[in-house]
Amino acid sequence: MCADADLPANDHSALVATTGTSHVRLARNQHHAGYSLVILREHVVDMAELPLDQLASFWRDVQRAARAIDEVFRSKKIDYLVMGHRMPHLHCHLLPQHATDDPLRNVNIAGGPTHLPPDAFHDAVTALQRAWESSEPTRET
Ligand SMILES: [Zn+2]
């Protein structure tokens, strides 16, 4: 993830936005429409290692990404998964749940895979980028 999280496109995803803390990426596997990732820019394996300000910034980016996903993909709910046993670099999967999804099934990030035609995937990235730009991150109160 250190090597390719900042690239405009890699085998797994495309870049939506970059903040001081994170890269936000749309997964190529769109089995769950809107499936995205927020990846910490710094190489850190586990959330337990983050100082408070960086932890807050990371989750603020996750929230902002979720708002953008909701706006574009009209999800009913977003599941947030922080795993990393296979890829030991802190990242959060944002897995939108839609009205047509069975709420009782287990979450599977490898579901599908469903790959959109290149034009449709590009349009989804562009729409998410617009939604990201128009969504204000939550400020400290
Ligand atoms: Zn790394």
PDB file of N, CA and C and ligand atoms in Angstrom, residues 1-3 41-44 88-90, ligand 1:
ATOM      1  N   MET A   1       0.816  -1.205   0.000  1.00  0.00           N
ATOM      2  CA  MET A   1       0.000   0.000   0.000  1.00  0.00           C
ATOM      3  C   MET A   1       0.852   1.259   0.000  1.00  0.00           C
ATOM      4  N   CYS A   2       1.994   1.183   0.664  1.00  0.00           N
ATOM      5  CA  CYS A   2       2.895   2.334   0.636  1.00  0.00           C
ATOM      6  C   CYS A   2       3.281   2.653  -0.805  1.00  0.00           C
ATOM      7  N   ALA A   3       3.429   1.605  -1.595  1.00  0.00           N
ATOM      8  CA  ALA A   3       3.969   1.780  -2.939  1.00  0.00           C
ATOM      9  C   ALA A   3       2.962   2.356  -3.922  1.00  0.00           C
ATOM     10  N   ARG A  41      -1.683   7.642   4.918  1.00  0.00           N
ATOM     11  CA  ARG A  41      -0.512   7.906   4.066  1.00  0.00           C
ATOM     12  C   ARG A  41       0.764   7.376   4.696  1.00  0.00           C
ATOM     13  N   GLU A  42       0.864   7.546   5.976  1.00  0.00           N
ATOM     14  CA  GLU A  42       2.073   7.086   6.676  1.00  0.00           C
ATOM     15  C   GLU A  42       2.007   5.573   6.848  1.00  0.00           C
ATOM     16  N   HIS A  43       3.180   4.925   6.812  1.00  0.00           N
ATOM     17  CA  HIS A  43       3.152   3.487   7.052  1.00  0.00           C
ATOM     18  C   HIS A  43       3.013   3.202   8.542  1.00  0.00           C
ATOM     19  N   VAL A  44       1.807   2.825   8.923  1.00  0.00           N
ATOM     20  CA  VAL A  44       1.507   2.426  10.295  1.00  0.00           C
ATOM     21  C   VAL A  44       0.685   1.153  10.175  1.00  0.00           C
ATOM     22  N   PRO A  88      -0.731  -5.386   6.090  1.00  0.00           N
ATOM     23  CA  PRO A  88      -0.483  -4.703   7.363  1.00  0.00           C
ATOM     24  C   PRO A  88      -0.097  -3.237   7.176  1.00  0.00           C
ATOM     25  N   HIS A  89      -1.047  -2.460   6.706  1.00  0.00           N
ATOM     26  CA  HIS A  89      -0.890  -1.008   6.549  1.00  0.00           C
ATOM     27  C   HIS A  89      -2.282  -0.449   6.824  1.00  0.00           C
ATOM     28  N   LEU A  90      -2.368   0.504   7.761  1.00  0.00           N
ATOM     29  CA  LEU A  90      -3.678   0.941   8.250  1.00  0.00           C
ATOM     30  C   LEU A  90      -4.567   1.485   7.129  1.00  0.00           C
TER      31      LEU A  90
HETATM   32 ZN    ZN B   1       2.737   0.526   4.233  1.00  0.00          ZN
END
